[in-house]
GROMACS .gro file of C-alpha atoms in nm:
model
  133
    1MET     CA    1   0.934   1.545   0.059
    2GLU     CA    2   0.712   1.568   0.419
    3VAL     CA    3   0.659   1.219   0.550
    4TYR     CA    4   0.768   1.169   0.902
    5GLN     CA    5   0.560   1.322   1.170
    6TYR     CA    6   0.541   1.386   1.530
    7ALA     CA    7   0.246   1.229   1.742
    8ASN     CA    8   0.069   1.608   1.755
    9GLY     CA    9   0.102   1.620   1.322
   10ALA     CA   10   0.347   1.855   1.320
   11TYR     CA   11   0.626   1.734   1.046
   12LEU     CA   12   0.999   1.653   1.183
   13PRO     CA   13   1.239   1.904   1.042
   14ALA     CA   14   1.408   1.835   0.660
   15SER     CA   15   1.727   1.714   0.791
   16SER     CA   16   1.498   1.379   0.918
   17GLN     CA   17   1.280   1.373   0.599
   18PRO     CA   18   1.344   1.104   0.274
   19SER     CA   19   1.456   1.223  -0.003
   20ASN     CA   20   1.533   1.101  -0.390
   21THR     CA   21   1.937   1.160  -0.339
   22ILE     CA   22   1.963   0.954  -0.003
   23ASP     CA   23   2.250   0.787  -0.118
   24PHE     CA   24   2.376   1.150  -0.173
   25GLU     CA   25   2.309   1.276   0.169
   26ILE     CA   26   2.397   1.030   0.333
   27LYS     CA   27   2.707   1.043   0.254
   28THR     CA   28   2.758   1.459   0.291
   29LYS     CA   29   2.516   1.536   0.523
   30LYS     CA   30   2.608   1.621   0.932
   31TYR     CA   31   2.474   1.362   1.136
   32THR     CA   32   2.167   1.529   1.307
   33PRO     CA   33   1.949   1.227   1.450
   34HIS     CA   34   1.581   1.262   1.526
   35GLU     CA   35   1.479   1.246   1.884
   36SER     CA   36   1.104   1.105   1.837
   37VAL     CA   37   0.967   0.836   1.722
   38ARG     CA   38   0.853   0.891   1.335
   39TYR     CA   39   0.503   0.815   1.246
   40MET     CA   40   0.278   0.904   0.938
   41ASN     CA   41  -0.027   0.967   0.827
   42VAL     CA   42  -0.105   1.177   1.108
   43TYR     CA   43  -0.448   1.349   1.192
   44VAL     CA   44  -0.536   1.530   1.476
   45GLY     CA   45  -0.893   1.480   1.652
   46SER     CA   46  -1.057   1.723   1.842
   47ASN     CA   47  -0.921   1.533   2.121
   48GLY     CA   48  -0.590   1.636   2.064
   49ILE     CA   49  -0.510   1.239   2.010
   50ALA     CA   50  -0.445   1.094   1.636
   51LYS     CA   51  -0.681   0.981   1.425
   52ARG     CA   52  -0.754   0.599   1.288
   53ALA     CA   53  -0.919   0.458   0.998
   54ASN     CA   54  -1.211   0.261   1.087
   55SER     CA   55  -1.310  -0.036   0.864
   56THR     CA   56  -1.475   0.179   0.590
   57GLY     CA   57  -1.177   0.396   0.604
   58SER     CA   58  -1.313   0.664   0.713
   59LEU     CA   59  -1.098   0.886   0.984
   60ILE     CA   60  -1.239   0.839   1.390
   61ASP     CA   61  -1.127   1.023   1.711
   62CYS     CA   62  -0.940   0.730   1.928
   63GLU     CA   63  -0.940   0.743   2.282
   64LYS     CA   64  -0.571   0.581   2.325
   65ASN     CA   65  -0.278   0.743   2.196
   66LEU     CA   66  -0.007   0.644   1.968
   67PRO     CA   67   0.252   0.385   2.117
   68VAL     CA   68   0.594   0.535   2.165
   69LEU     CA   69   0.853   0.285   2.075
   70TYR     CA   70   1.141   0.452   2.141
   71GLU     CA   71   1.242   0.841   2.228
   72LYS     CA   72   1.608   0.789   2.176
   73ARG     CA   73   1.755   0.564   1.870
   74GLU     CA   74   1.984   0.397   2.073
   75SER     CA   75   1.697   0.272   2.274
   76CYS     CA   76   1.529   0.100   1.910
   77CYS     CA   77   1.850  -0.153   1.812
   78GLY     CA   78   1.622  -0.186   1.444
   79CYS     CA   79   1.488  -0.605   1.573
   80THR     CA   80   1.173  -0.609   1.402
   81ALA     CA   81   0.979  -0.773   1.642
   82CYS     CA   82   0.714  -0.453   1.652
   83PHE     CA   83   0.702  -0.506   1.330
   84ALA     CA   84   0.644  -0.850   1.317
   85ILE     CA   85   0.411  -0.860   1.600
   86CYS     CA   86   0.141  -0.582   1.491
   87PRO     CA   87  -0.178  -0.751   1.362
   88VAL     CA   88  -0.241  -0.476   1.154
   89GLN     CA   89   0.073  -0.441   0.948
   90ALA     CA   90   0.053  -0.038   1.100
   91ILE     CA   91   0.426  -0.100   1.155
   92SER     CA   92   0.714  -0.043   0.865
   93MET     CA   93   1.075  -0.070   0.902
   94LEU     CA   94   1.218   0.226   0.725
   95PRO     CA   95   1.617   0.351   0.679
   96ASP     CA   96   1.654   0.633   0.853
   97GLU     CA   97   1.943   0.904   0.729
   98GLU     CA   98   2.238   0.685   0.774
   99GLY     CA   99   2.065   0.378   0.644
  100PHE     CA  100   1.969   0.184   0.978
  101LEU     CA  101   1.648   0.063   0.978
  102TYR     CA  102   1.363   0.215   1.263
  103PRO     CA  103   0.981   0.161   1.319
  104VAL     CA  104   0.769   0.400   1.140
  105VAL     CA  105   0.399   0.342   1.265
  106ASP     CA  106   0.103   0.430   1.061
  107ALA     CA  107  -0.120   0.676   1.237
  108GLU     CA  108  -0.451   0.564   1.012
  109LYS     CA  109  -0.396   0.141   1.046
  110CYS     CA  110  -0.265   0.139   1.436
  111ILE     CA  111  -0.552   0.019   1.645
  112ARG     CA  112  -0.388   0.117   1.957
  113CYS     CA  113  -0.335  -0.282   2.068
  114TYR     CA  114  -0.002  -0.170   2.243
  115LYS     CA  115   0.153  -0.516   2.138
  116CYS     CA  116   0.497  -0.369   1.938
  117ILE     CA  117   0.547  -0.189   2.309
  118SER     CA  118   0.504  -0.525   2.515
  119VAL     CA  119   0.739  -0.731   2.248
  120CYS     CA  120   0.983  -0.448   2.314
  121ALA     CA  121   1.309  -0.618   2.459
  122PHE     CA  122   1.488  -0.266   2.548
  123LYS     CA  123   1.158  -0.169   2.692
  124LYS     CA  124   1.143  -0.496   2.906
  125ASP     CA  125   1.454  -0.433   3.011
  126GLN     CA  126   1.450  -0.110   3.114
  127LYS     CA  127   1.118  -0.161   3.316
  128GLU     CA  128   1.359  -0.437   3.526
  129LYS     CA  129   1.598  -0.198   3.526
  130GLY     CA  130   1.357   0.070   3.692
  131TYR     CA  131   1.422   0.315   3.437
  132LEU     CA  132   1.059   0.268   3.305
  133GLU     CA  133   0.706   0.251   3.469
   0.00000   0.00000   0.00000
């Protein structure tokens, strides 16, 4: 079952996708971390950026890219701050293959306000230390 996508619309490998037998797989599967933010419902527009739904539900092109909440899992503690601040409920906290909750951005719902990035404690800390611009 392919659900999670990269921002360019490509699907993550099957090992990073959910399955109906997740409990069995968590106990038997070798650890294979994903390197990128997970997205859902990514439809790339003519400008190469993921589309979003307008007020009538039609998909429209966007000028802004999807927010990158984390690039590696160690850069996210699963605190749900991004989930809580999202004004359009475009972020879901879903378990990875080990059962830890991480944010998943629904590209259709995301309005690219970037409130999720501004509230992220990890990003603030990394900026203060000079690791991020």
